[in-house]
């Protein structure tokens, strides 16, 4: 590395940090944890153990850009807890990534994995960058540098990454290859969300959205609402939002609004999802931008959350439903496809208005459930079929939903509070057993 060529970060692919949302995500998830810990009567020492991240990596990644300049990107990996098993959680490439955002997302993974009773702790990683401004070569070099920095702290029994916002199976393939080149060992279970040809599992790509759709349909069923009668708005049309829309449309629901980073589309009679998917497939960056408007009105991404509908599914980024817009939401049901889309203040407003919120750690757990199947496949050298994946995923999601509903009813608390009580209780039990053993 020729240090004299290092230049200050000027191109927006390495942005001077977007307004941080991560600190509110961290604050809200900590508050949720503390409320559950207090209700469970956890010892204050144990509370401190469970809210403190076990290990954090912050690393500078110098990358040679295509034009020969050197840029330095900042990467993170936080292992919030490994009490119940290896840390598990995705890797995000986004201009908003900072240590607090990664800390908050890592803690959510601990509670999510515990809620689904997976043998995992929680972790998360990210690189502060705008991947839409990076070439494939730059993205590959950045991923390989990040993977090399992760080598000392990841492994199939230590910490197992997966895709998240702006990362996909191609990024996971680079990551796997870079790690295996460093270790000299073939170990497909080191990362999930891989391409099939590298030991991936059928159904991983659809898993999170399939789970979100399943939980949405189950919520409608319990309310006596037929899928055909439900008008649904989905924010985010990426891996999670896109699949959620596809599955709900197949089930007969009317998708009245969708949005992505480029804007939104609205039709109160239902959007033509097949036509929209064809448009995004042909768009160079997979966006809604430029969709011919004769069967849909353009709306802003923020407007999507308050359109007239029955269900809103935020499936983009955190901090979208806030005290500024919670009062204007018309839907009676919110299903959190994204992690942390609702701030604590908004949660209170929605509760006062009698709106049901199905929390992220339940609703979007389908991805980590199928990651778990992929991890088992990698450890055992076996192959699962798509039918096996789907039927076990659906069963585990519905069982977790039943448990959350039962706890909410028994303790007269919200679904989010019930989910945290179950999850924190499980991690606390493991922690207490480990502590007793060493006394
Ligand atoms: P993605 O990168 O595939 O898609 C993100 C989508 O959000 C894109 O359509 C993007 O255009 C859109 N978006 C970004 N900013 C927006 C804005 N301001 N308004 C409207 N749309 C906007 O990411 P993903 O994997 O689909 O993740 C989405 C959310 O789901 C994140 O919160 C992520 O942590 C969570 N999640 C993902 C998985 C997974 O398996 N990928 C699992 C659980 C939870």
Short mmCIF file of C-alpha atoms and ligand atoms in Angstrom, two decimals:
data_model
loop_
_atom_site.label_atom_id
_atom_site.label_comp_id
_atom_site.label_asym_id
_atom_site.label_seq_id
_atom_site.Cartn_x
_atom_site.Cartn_y
_atom_site.Cartn_z
CA UNK A 1 0.00 0.00 0.00
CA UNK A 2 1.49 3.34 -1.07
CA UNK A 3 0.48 5.60 1.78
CA UNK A 4 1.55 8.78 -0.07
CA UNK A 5 -1.34 8.19 -2.49
CA UNK A 6 -3.94 8.24 0.25
CA UNK A 7 -6.34 11.13 -0.28
CA UNK A 8 -9.04 12.56 1.92
CA UNK A 9 -12.41 10.88 1.31
CA UNK A 10 -14.09 13.15 -1.18
CA UNK A 11 -16.20 10.95 -3.44
CA UNK A 12 -19.61 10.19 -2.12
CA UNK A 13 -19.05 6.42 -2.42
CA UNK A 14 -17.25 7.02 0.87
CA UNK A 15 -19.62 9.64 2.22
CA UNK A 16 -19.02 12.03 5.07
CA UNK A 17 -21.61 10.03 7.07
CA UNK A 18 -25.34 10.39 6.57
CA UNK A 19 -27.40 11.71 9.45
CA UNK A 20 -27.09 8.94 12.05
CA UNK A 21 -30.22 6.93 12.75
CA UNK A 22 -28.33 4.23 14.57
CA UNK A 23 -28.21 5.98 17.93
CA UNK A 24 -32.02 6.01 18.21
CA UNK A 25 -32.18 2.35 17.18
CA UNK A 26 -29.63 1.54 19.89
CA UNK A 27 -31.41 3.68 22.49
CA UNK A 28 -34.80 2.14 21.69
CA UNK A 29 -33.57 -1.45 21.70
CA UNK A 30 -31.79 -0.85 25.03
CA UNK A 31 -34.96 0.66 26.52
CA UNK A 32 -36.98 -2.32 25.30
CA UNK A 33 -34.44 -4.70 26.81
CA UNK A 34 -34.42 -2.88 30.17
CA UNK A 35 -38.21 -2.87 30.40
CA UNK A 36 -38.25 -6.64 29.79
CA UNK A 37 -35.35 -7.22 32.21
CA UNK A 38 -37.14 -5.31 34.95
CA UNK A 39 -40.42 -7.11 34.41
CA UNK A 40 -38.53 -10.41 34.54
CA UNK A 41 -36.83 -9.27 37.77
CA UNK A 42 -33.31 -9.82 36.42
CA UNK A 43 -30.41 -9.13 38.73
CA UNK A 44 -28.79 -5.73 37.86
CA UNK A 45 -25.41 -7.41 37.23
CA UNK A 46 -26.98 -9.81 34.76
CA UNK A 47 -28.74 -6.87 33.09
CA UNK A 48 -25.38 -5.16 32.60
CA UNK A 49 -23.93 -8.34 31.09
CA UNK A 50 -26.81 -8.69 28.65
CA UNK A 51 -26.83 -5.11 27.46
CA UNK A 52 -23.09 -4.78 26.92
CA UNK A 53 -21.76 -5.96 23.54
CA UNK A 54 -19.26 -8.80 24.00
CA UNK A 55 -16.86 -7.74 21.26
CA UNK A 56 -16.61 -4.87 18.76
CA UNK A 57 -14.35 -4.46 15.76
CA UNK A 58 -13.87 -1.09 14.09
CA UNK A 59 -11.52 -1.20 11.14
CA UNK A 60 -10.19 1.14 8.45
CA UNK A 61 -10.30 -0.41 4.96
CA UNK A 62 -7.98 1.26 2.43
CA UNK A 63 -9.19 0.40 -1.09
CA UNK A 64 -7.64 1.21 -4.45
CA UNK A 65 -10.41 2.71 -6.60
CA UNK A 66 -10.67 2.06 -10.35
CA UNK A 67 -9.05 5.43 -11.12
CA UNK A 68 -6.02 4.64 -8.94
CA UNK A 69 -7.00 6.78 -5.93
CA UNK A 70 -6.98 5.26 -2.47
CA UNK A 71 -10.11 5.64 -0.36
CA UNK A 72 -10.40 4.59 3.26
CA UNK A 73 -13.73 3.08 4.29
CA UNK A 74 -14.80 2.34 7.85
CA UNK A 75 -16.02 -1.18 8.66
CA UNK A 76 -17.56 -2.62 11.83
CA UNK A 77 -18.56 -5.94 13.32
CA UNK A 78 -20.28 -6.17 16.70
CA UNK A 79 -20.85 -9.45 18.52
CA UNK A 80 -23.52 -8.48 20.99
CA UNK A 81 -23.85 -11.89 22.61
CA UNK A 82 -22.54 -15.41 22.09
CA UNK A 83 -24.13 -16.91 25.19
CA UNK A 84 -26.56 -19.15 23.28
CA UNK A 85 -24.28 -19.91 20.32
CA UNK A 86 -22.17 -18.25 17.63
CA UNK A 87 -23.04 -14.60 16.91
CA UNK A 88 -25.36 -14.41 13.89
CA UNK A 89 -26.29 -11.40 11.81
CA UNK A 90 -26.02 -9.65 8.49
CA UNK A 91 -23.59 -7.24 6.90
CA UNK A 92 -24.89 -3.87 5.71
CA UNK A 93 -23.33 -1.53 3.16
CA UNK A 94 -24.90 1.92 3.57
CA UNK A 95 -23.92 5.58 4.13
CA UNK A 96 -25.71 5.56 7.51
CA UNK A 97 -23.61 2.74 8.98
CA UNK A 98 -21.83 3.68 12.18
CA UNK A 99 -20.88 1.85 15.37
CA UNK A 100 -24.13 2.70 17.19
CA UNK A 101 -26.29 1.48 14.31
CA UNK A 102 -24.37 -1.80 14.20
CA UNK A 103 -24.58 -2.14 18.00
CA UNK A 104 -28.35 -1.68 17.94
CA UNK A 105 -28.82 -4.12 15.06
CA UNK A 106 -26.53 -6.69 16.75
CA UNK A 107 -28.62 -6.58 19.95
CA UNK A 108 -31.81 -7.07 17.91
CA UNK A 109 -30.24 -10.22 16.44
CA UNK A 110 -29.58 -11.63 19.93
CA UNK A 111 -33.26 -11.22 20.86
CA UNK A 112 -34.51 -12.43 17.46
CA UNK A 113 -32.44 -15.63 17.54
CA UNK A 114 -33.51 -16.31 21.13
CA UNK A 115 -37.18 -15.69 20.29
CA UNK A 116 -37.00 -18.27 17.50
CA UNK A 117 -35.03 -20.53 19.87
CA UNK A 118 -32.09 -20.80 17.44
CA UNK A 119 -28.72 -21.88 18.86
CA UNK A 120 -27.21 -18.48 18.15
CA UNK A 121 -26.26 -15.25 19.80
CA UNK A 122 -26.47 -11.96 17.93
CA UNK A 123 -24.08 -9.96 15.79
CA UNK A 124 -24.10 -7.44 12.97
CA UNK A 125 -21.59 -5.85 10.63
CA UNK A 126 -21.44 -3.00 8.22
CA UNK A 127 -19.30 -0.79 6.05
CA UNK A 128 -19.96 2.93 5.71
CA UNK A 129 -20.18 3.37 1.93
CA UNK A 130 -22.62 4.09 -0.88
CA UNK A 131 -22.47 0.89 -2.95
CA UNK A 132 -24.50 2.43 -5.78
CA UNK A 133 -21.41 4.53 -6.54
CA UNK A 134 -18.93 1.64 -6.50
CA UNK A 135 -18.01 -0.50 -9.51
CA UNK A 136 -18.21 -4.29 -9.19
CA UNK A 137 -14.42 -4.40 -8.88
CA UNK A 138 -14.37 -1.77 -6.12
CA UNK A 139 -17.15 -3.59 -4.27
CA UNK A 140 -15.28 -6.89 -4.54
CA UNK A 141 -12.02 -5.33 -3.25
CA UNK A 142 -13.87 -3.63 -0.39
CA UNK A 143 -15.60 -6.90 0.55
CA UNK A 144 -12.35 -8.85 0.43
CA UNK A 145 -10.58 -6.26 2.61
CA UNK A 146 -13.45 -6.31 5.09
CA UNK A 147 -13.50 -10.13 5.12
CA UNK A 148 -9.75 -10.24 5.76
CA UNK A 149 -10.22 -7.89 8.71
CA UNK A 150 -12.98 -10.16 10.05
CA UNK A 151 -10.94 -13.39 9.87
CA UNK A 152 -9.66 -13.26 13.48
CA UNK A 153 -13.18 -12.94 14.92
CA UNK A 154 -15.53 -14.92 12.64
CA UNK A 155 -15.99 -18.65 12.08
CA UNK A 156 -18.73 -21.26 11.88
CA UNK A 157 -18.59 -21.71 15.68
CA UNK A 158 -17.80 -18.08 16.49
CA UNK A 159 -19.71 -15.61 14.35
CA UNK A 160 -21.58 -16.30 11.10
CA UNK A 161 -22.39 -13.31 8.83
CA UNK A 162 -25.18 -13.09 6.21
CA UNK A 163 -26.61 -10.49 3.79
CA UNK A 164 -28.44 -7.34 4.89
CA UNK A 165 -29.15 -3.98 3.25
CA UNK A 166 -27.22 -3.61 -0.05
CA UNK A 167 -25.42 -6.93 0.27
CA UNK A 168 -26.40 -10.13 -1.52
CA UNK A 169 -25.20 -13.62 -2.38
CA UNK A 170 -22.47 -12.24 -4.65
CA UNK A 171 -21.02 -10.29 -1.70
CA UNK A 172 -21.29 -13.44 0.46
CA UNK A 173 -19.40 -15.40 -2.23
CA UNK A 174 -16.51 -12.87 -2.17
CA UNK A 175 -16.53 -12.94 1.62
CA UNK A 176 -16.42 -16.75 1.78
CA UNK A 177 -13.63 -16.93 -0.78
CA UNK A 178 -11.52 -14.25 0.94
CA UNK A 179 -11.88 -15.95 4.34
CA UNK A 180 -11.09 -19.41 2.96
CA UNK A 181 -8.02 -18.04 1.18
CA UNK A 182 -6.78 -16.68 4.51
CA UNK A 183 -7.51 -19.78 6.57
CA UNK A 184 -6.71 -22.37 3.90
CA UNK A 185 -9.77 -24.30 5.07
CA UNK A 186 -12.99 -25.14 3.27
CA UNK A 187 -15.78 -24.06 5.62
CA UNK A 188 -19.09 -23.18 3.96
CA UNK A 189 -20.81 -22.74 7.34
CA UNK A 190 -18.75 -19.59 7.96
CA UNK A 191 -21.33 -17.46 6.13
CA UNK A 192 -24.99 -17.87 5.07
CA UNK A 193 -26.93 -16.41 2.17
CA UNK A 194 -24.35 -17.87 -0.24
CA UNK A 195 -25.08 -18.81 -3.87
CA UNK A 196 -26.33 -22.40 -4.27
CA UNK A 197 -23.16 -23.40 -6.12
CA UNK A 198 -21.08 -22.43 -3.04
CA UNK A 199 -23.19 -24.35 -0.53
CA UNK A 200 -26.20 -22.04 -0.30
CA UNK A 201 -29.66 -23.37 0.46
CA UNK A 202 -32.79 -23.18 -1.69
CA UNK A 203 -35.24 -20.62 -0.32
CA UNK A 204 -32.78 -18.38 1.56
CA UNK A 205 -33.35 -15.47 -0.83
CA UNK A 206 -37.11 -15.53 -0.32
CA UNK A 207 -37.06 -16.48 3.37
CA UNK A 208 -37.38 -13.10 5.12
CA UNK A 209 -40.13 -11.83 2.82
CA UNK A 210 -41.91 -15.17 2.91
CA UNK A 211 -41.90 -15.01 6.70
CA UNK A 212 -43.13 -11.40 6.75
CA UNK A 213 -45.96 -12.34 4.38
CA UNK A 214 -46.83 -15.44 6.42
CA UNK A 215 -47.06 -13.40 9.64
CA UNK A 216 -49.15 -10.76 7.83
CA UNK A 217 -51.59 -13.37 6.49
CA UNK A 218 -51.82 -15.01 9.92
CA UNK A 219 -52.58 -11.62 11.53
CA UNK A 220 -55.32 -10.99 8.95
CA UNK A 221 -56.74 -14.48 9.52
CA UNK A 222 -56.93 -13.96 13.27
CA UNK A 223 -58.84 -10.72 12.62
CA UNK A 224 -61.25 -12.47 10.26
CA UNK A 225 -60.01 -10.46 7.26
CA UNK A 226 -59.75 -12.38 3.96
CA UNK A 227 -56.51 -11.72 1.99
CA UNK A 228 -58.58 -10.38 -0.92
CA UNK A 229 -60.11 -7.75 1.40
CA UNK A 230 -56.76 -6.44 2.66
CA UNK A 231 -55.18 -3.30 1.24
CA UNK A 232 -51.45 -3.32 1.91
CA UNK A 233 -48.64 -0.73 1.61
CA UNK A 234 -45.02 -1.88 1.60
CA UNK A 235 -42.05 0.46 2.10
CA UNK A 236 -38.85 -0.88 0.48
CA UNK A 237 -38.74 -3.06 -2.62
CA UNK A 238 -35.45 -4.86 -2.03
CA UNK A 239 -34.80 -8.42 -0.87
CA UNK A 240 -37.34 -8.26 1.97
CA UNK A 241 -39.96 -5.84 0.61
CA UNK A 242 -39.89 -7.29 -2.92
CA UNK A 243 -40.50 -10.87 -1.76
CA UNK A 244 -43.13 -9.77 0.79
CA UNK A 245 -45.05 -8.03 -2.01
CA UNK A 246 -44.75 -11.03 -4.35
CA UNK A 247 -45.98 -13.52 -1.73
CA UNK A 248 -48.87 -11.33 -0.54
CA UNK A 249 -49.96 -10.57 -4.12
CA UNK A 250 -49.92 -14.33 -4.87
CA UNK A 251 -52.11 -14.86 -1.80
CA UNK A 252 -54.66 -12.46 -3.28
CA UNK A 253 -53.94 -9.31 -1.24
CA UNK A 254 -54.32 -5.92 -2.89
CA UNK A 255 -50.97 -4.11 -2.81
CA UNK A 256 -51.99 -0.45 -2.97
CA UNK A 257 -48.59 1.20 -2.46
CA UNK A 258 -44.90 0.36 -2.70
CA UNK A 259 -41.77 2.47 -2.50
CA UNK A 260 -38.01 2.30 -2.70
CA UNK A 261 -35.18 4.80 -2.38
CA UNK A 262 -36.15 6.37 -5.74
CA UNK A 263 -39.83 7.04 -4.89
CA UNK A 264 -43.19 5.30 -4.56
CA UNK A 265 -46.25 4.12 -6.50
CA UNK A 266 -49.88 4.20 -5.40
CA UNK A 267 -53.13 2.81 -6.79
CA UNK A 268 -56.07 2.44 -4.36
CA UNK A 269 -57.47 -0.39 -6.53
CA UNK A 270 -54.22 -2.38 -6.41
CA UNK A 271 -50.91 -2.12 -8.27
CA UNK A 272 -49.95 -4.38 -11.19
CA UNK A 273 -47.16 -6.20 -9.34
CA UNK A 274 -46.07 -8.43 -12.25
CA UNK A 275 -45.61 -5.36 -14.46
CA UNK A 276 -43.71 -3.50 -11.75
CA UNK A 277 -41.38 -6.46 -11.21
CA UNK A 278 -40.64 -6.58 -14.95
CA UNK A 279 -39.81 -2.86 -14.78
CA UNK A 280 -37.41 -3.22 -11.82
CA UNK A 281 -35.72 -6.25 -13.46
CA UNK A 282 -34.98 -4.08 -16.49
CA UNK A 283 -33.83 -1.05 -14.44
CA UNK A 284 -30.01 -0.92 -14.18
CA UNK A 285 -30.19 -0.59 -10.36
CA UNK A 286 -33.44 -2.54 -9.86
CA UNK A 287 -35.44 0.58 -8.91
CA UNK A 288 -39.05 1.74 -9.35
CA UNK A 289 -37.71 4.98 -10.87
CA UNK A 290 -39.11 5.63 -14.36
CA UNK A 291 -42.11 3.28 -14.02
CA UNK A 292 -44.63 4.35 -16.66
CA UNK A 293 -47.38 6.01 -14.65
CA UNK A 294 -50.67 5.18 -16.39
CA UNK A 295 -51.74 2.56 -13.79
CA UNK A 296 -50.08 4.11 -10.72
CA UNK A 297 -49.67 7.56 -9.18
CA UNK A 298 -46.20 8.56 -7.98
CA UNK A 299 -45.88 9.20 -4.22
CA UNK A 300 -42.91 10.15 -2.04
CA UNK A 301 -41.27 7.41 0.09
CA UNK A 302 -42.54 9.11 3.28
CA UNK A 303 -46.12 9.38 1.98
CA UNK A 304 -46.31 5.61 1.64
CA UNK A 305 -46.66 5.05 5.37
CA UNK A 306 -49.80 7.18 5.66
CA UNK A 307 -51.79 6.15 2.54
CA UNK A 308 -55.30 4.81 3.12
CA UNK A 309 -54.82 1.06 3.72
CA UNK A 310 -55.29 -1.79 6.23
CA UNK A 311 -51.70 -2.99 6.68
CA UNK A 312 -48.40 -1.10 6.47
CA UNK A 313 -45.19 -3.10 6.11
CA UNK A 314 -42.03 -1.02 6.58
CA UNK A 315 -39.30 -3.11 4.87
CA UNK A 316 -36.56 -0.56 4.18
CA UNK A 317 -34.59 1.00 7.02
CA UNK A 318 -34.90 1.82 10.72
CA UNK A 319 -36.48 4.93 12.20
CA UNK A 320 -39.20 5.37 9.54
CA UNK A 321 -42.31 5.48 11.77
CA UNK A 322 -41.70 8.32 14.19
CA UNK A 323 -43.72 10.64 16.43
CA UNK A 324 -43.99 12.93 13.37
CA UNK A 325 -46.02 10.48 11.26
CA UNK A 326 -47.40 7.83 13.69
CA UNK A 327 -50.56 9.89 14.26
CA UNK A 328 -51.30 9.98 10.52
CA UNK A 329 -51.07 6.23 9.86
CA UNK A 330 -54.46 4.87 8.73
CA UNK A 331 -53.58 1.15 8.83
CA UNK A 332 -54.77 -0.90 11.80
CA UNK A 333 -51.90 -3.39 11.45
CA UNK A 334 -48.16 -2.77 11.07
CA UNK A 335 -45.86 -5.70 10.35
CA UNK A 336 -42.19 -4.78 10.75
CA UNK A 337 -40.23 -6.23 7.82
CA UNK A 338 -37.27 -3.92 8.50
CA UNK A 339 -35.23 -3.94 11.69
CA UNK A 340 -36.18 -1.11 14.05
CA UNK A 341 -38.54 0.78 11.70
CA UNK A 342 -40.64 2.18 14.58
CA UNK A 343 -39.17 4.54 17.19
CA UNK A 344 -40.15 4.13 20.85
CA UNK A 345 -42.16 7.40 20.76
CA UNK A 346 -44.08 6.21 17.70
CA UNK A 347 -44.69 2.83 19.35
CA UNK A 348 -46.46 4.59 22.25
CA UNK A 349 -48.61 6.67 19.87
CA UNK A 350 -49.57 3.57 17.87
CA UNK A 351 -50.43 1.65 21.06
CA UNK A 352 -52.64 4.53 22.26
CA UNK A 353 -54.41 4.48 18.89
CA UNK A 354 -55.03 0.72 19.19
CA UNK A 355 -52.87 -0.14 16.16
CA UNK A 356 -51.33 -3.62 16.27
CA UNK A 357 -47.56 -3.71 15.67
CA UNK A 358 -46.02 -7.11 14.92
CA UNK A 359 -42.40 -6.54 15.98
CA UNK A 360 -39.31 -6.96 13.82
CA UNK A 361 -37.72 -9.66 15.96
CA UNK A 362 -40.69 -11.89 15.15
CA UNK A 363 -41.91 -10.69 11.75
CA UNK A 364 -38.60 -10.64 9.88
CA UNK A 365 -37.00 -13.69 11.54
CA UNK A 366 -37.54 -15.90 8.45
CA UNK A 367 -34.12 -14.95 7.07
CA UNK A 368 -32.16 -16.05 10.11
CA UNK A 369 -34.25 -19.22 10.43
CA UNK A 370 -33.27 -20.31 6.91
CA UNK A 371 -29.71 -19.13 7.55
CA UNK A 372 -29.76 -21.60 10.43
CA UNK A 373 -30.83 -24.39 8.02
CA UNK A 374 -28.03 -23.35 5.64
CA UNK A 375 -25.52 -23.40 8.50
CA UNK A 376 -26.60 -26.94 9.50
CA UNK A 377 -26.30 -27.97 5.85
CA UNK A 378 -22.76 -26.58 5.74
CA UNK A 379 -21.69 -28.22 9.01
CA UNK A 380 -23.13 -31.61 8.01
CA UNK A 381 -22.30 -31.56 4.30
CA UNK A 382 -25.94 -32.34 3.48
CA UNK A 383 -28.50 -30.81 1.11
CA UNK A 384 -31.99 -29.59 1.98
CA UNK A 385 -34.83 -29.36 -0.53
CA UNK A 386 -36.95 -26.25 -1.04
CA UNK A 387 -40.01 -28.09 0.33
CA UNK A 388 -38.16 -29.01 3.52
CA UNK A 389 -36.95 -25.43 3.95
CA UNK A 390 -40.39 -23.89 3.41
CA UNK A 391 -42.34 -26.27 5.61
CA UNK A 392 -39.89 -26.03 8.54
CA UNK A 393 -39.64 -22.25 8.17
CA UNK A 394 -43.43 -21.80 8.18
CA UNK A 395 -43.81 -24.07 11.23
CA UNK A 396 -41.13 -22.26 13.23
CA UNK A 397 -42.52 -18.81 12.39
CA UNK A 398 -46.08 -19.75 13.34
CA UNK A 399 -44.96 -21.47 16.56
CA UNK A 400 -43.03 -18.34 17.57
CA UNK A 401 -46.05 -16.19 16.72
CA UNK A 402 -48.31 -18.40 18.88
CA UNK A 403 -45.87 -18.11 21.78
CA UNK A 404 -45.74 -14.31 21.46
CA UNK A 405 -49.54 -14.00 21.26
CA UNK A 406 -49.99 -16.25 24.30
CA UNK A 407 -47.48 -14.25 26.35
CA UNK A 408 -49.02 -10.94 25.28
CA UNK A 409 -52.43 -12.15 26.35
CA UNK A 410 -51.23 -13.66 29.62
CA UNK A 411 -49.35 -10.54 30.69
CA UNK A 412 -51.60 -7.96 28.97
CA UNK A 413 -48.67 -6.41 27.11
CA UNK A 414 -47.98 -5.49 23.48
CA UNK A 415 -46.63 -8.05 21.00
CA UNK A 416 -43.24 -6.33 21.13
CA UNK A 417 -43.11 -6.47 24.92
CA UNK A 418 -44.16 -10.12 24.86
CA UNK A 419 -41.50 -10.97 22.26
CA UNK A 420 -38.81 -9.29 24.38
CA UNK A 421 -39.98 -11.06 27.54
CA UNK A 422 -39.61 -14.43 25.81
CA UNK A 423 -36.29 -13.59 24.19
CA UNK A 424 -34.60 -11.86 27.13
CA UNK A 425 -35.84 -14.59 29.46
CA UNK A 426 -34.15 -17.26 27.34
CA UNK A 427 -30.82 -15.45 27.10
CA UNK A 428 -30.91 -14.63 30.82
CA UNK A 429 -31.47 -18.30 31.66
CA UNK A 430 -28.43 -19.30 29.61
CA UNK A 431 -26.33 -16.56 31.18
CA UNK A 432 -27.38 -17.54 34.69
CA UNK A 433 -26.53 -21.21 34.07
CA UNK A 434 -23.11 -20.30 32.73
CA UNK A 435 -22.40 -18.00 35.70
CA UNK A 436 -23.51 -20.65 38.24
CA UNK A 437 -21.18 -23.15 36.64
CA UNK A 438 -18.15 -20.92 37.20
CA UNK A 439 -18.90 -19.84 40.77
P1 LIG B 1 -32.14 -4.32 0.41
O1 LIG B 1 -30.90 -3.53 0.26
O2 LIG B 1 -32.31 -5.55 -0.41
O3 LIG B 1 -33.42 -3.39 0.15
C1 LIG B 1 -33.62 -2.18 0.83
C2 LIG B 1 -34.78 -1.48 0.14
O4 LIG B 1 -35.10 -0.29 0.84
C3 LIG B 1 -34.46 -1.05 -1.29
O5 LIG B 1 -35.61 -1.26 -2.10
C4 LIG B 1 -34.18 0.44 -1.15
O6 LIG B 1 -34.40 1.15 -2.37
C5 LIG B 1 -35.21 0.78 -0.10
N1 LIG B 1 -34.99 2.04 0.59
C6 LIG B 1 -33.85 2.57 1.06
N2 LIG B 1 -34.08 3.77 1.60
C7 LIG B 1 -35.42 3.99 1.47
C8 LIG B 1 -36.27 5.05 1.82
N3 LIG B 1 -35.81 6.12 2.43
N4 LIG B 1 -37.61 4.92 1.55
C9 LIG B 1 -38.10 3.84 0.93
N5 LIG B 1 -37.32 2.80 0.57
C10 LIG B 1 -36.01 2.89 0.83
O7 LIG B 1 -32.24 -4.66 1.97
P2 LIG B 1 -33.11 -5.81 2.64
O8 LIG B 1 -32.24 -6.99 2.83
O9 LIG B 1 -34.40 -5.93 1.92
O10 LIG B 1 -33.35 -5.19 4.09
C11 LIG B 1 -34.43 -4.32 4.37
C12 LIG B 1 -34.67 -4.29 5.88
O11 LIG B 1 -34.96 -5.63 6.33
C13 LIG B 1 -33.48 -3.83 6.72
O12 LIG B 1 -33.97 -3.18 7.89
C14 LIG B 1 -32.81 -5.13 7.13
O13 LIG B 1 -32.01 -5.02 8.28
C15 LIG B 1 -34.04 -5.99 7.38
N6 LIG B 1 -33.83 -7.42 7.33
C16 LIG B 1 -33.24 -8.03 6.24
C17 LIG B 1 -33.10 -9.41 6.23
C18 LIG B 1 -32.53 -10.15 5.04
O14 LIG B 1 -32.54 -11.39 5.07
N7 LIG B 1 -32.08 -9.48 4.00
C19 LIG B 1 -33.50 -10.16 7.33
C20 LIG B 1 -34.12 -9.52 8.41
C21 LIG B 1 -34.28 -8.16 8.39
#
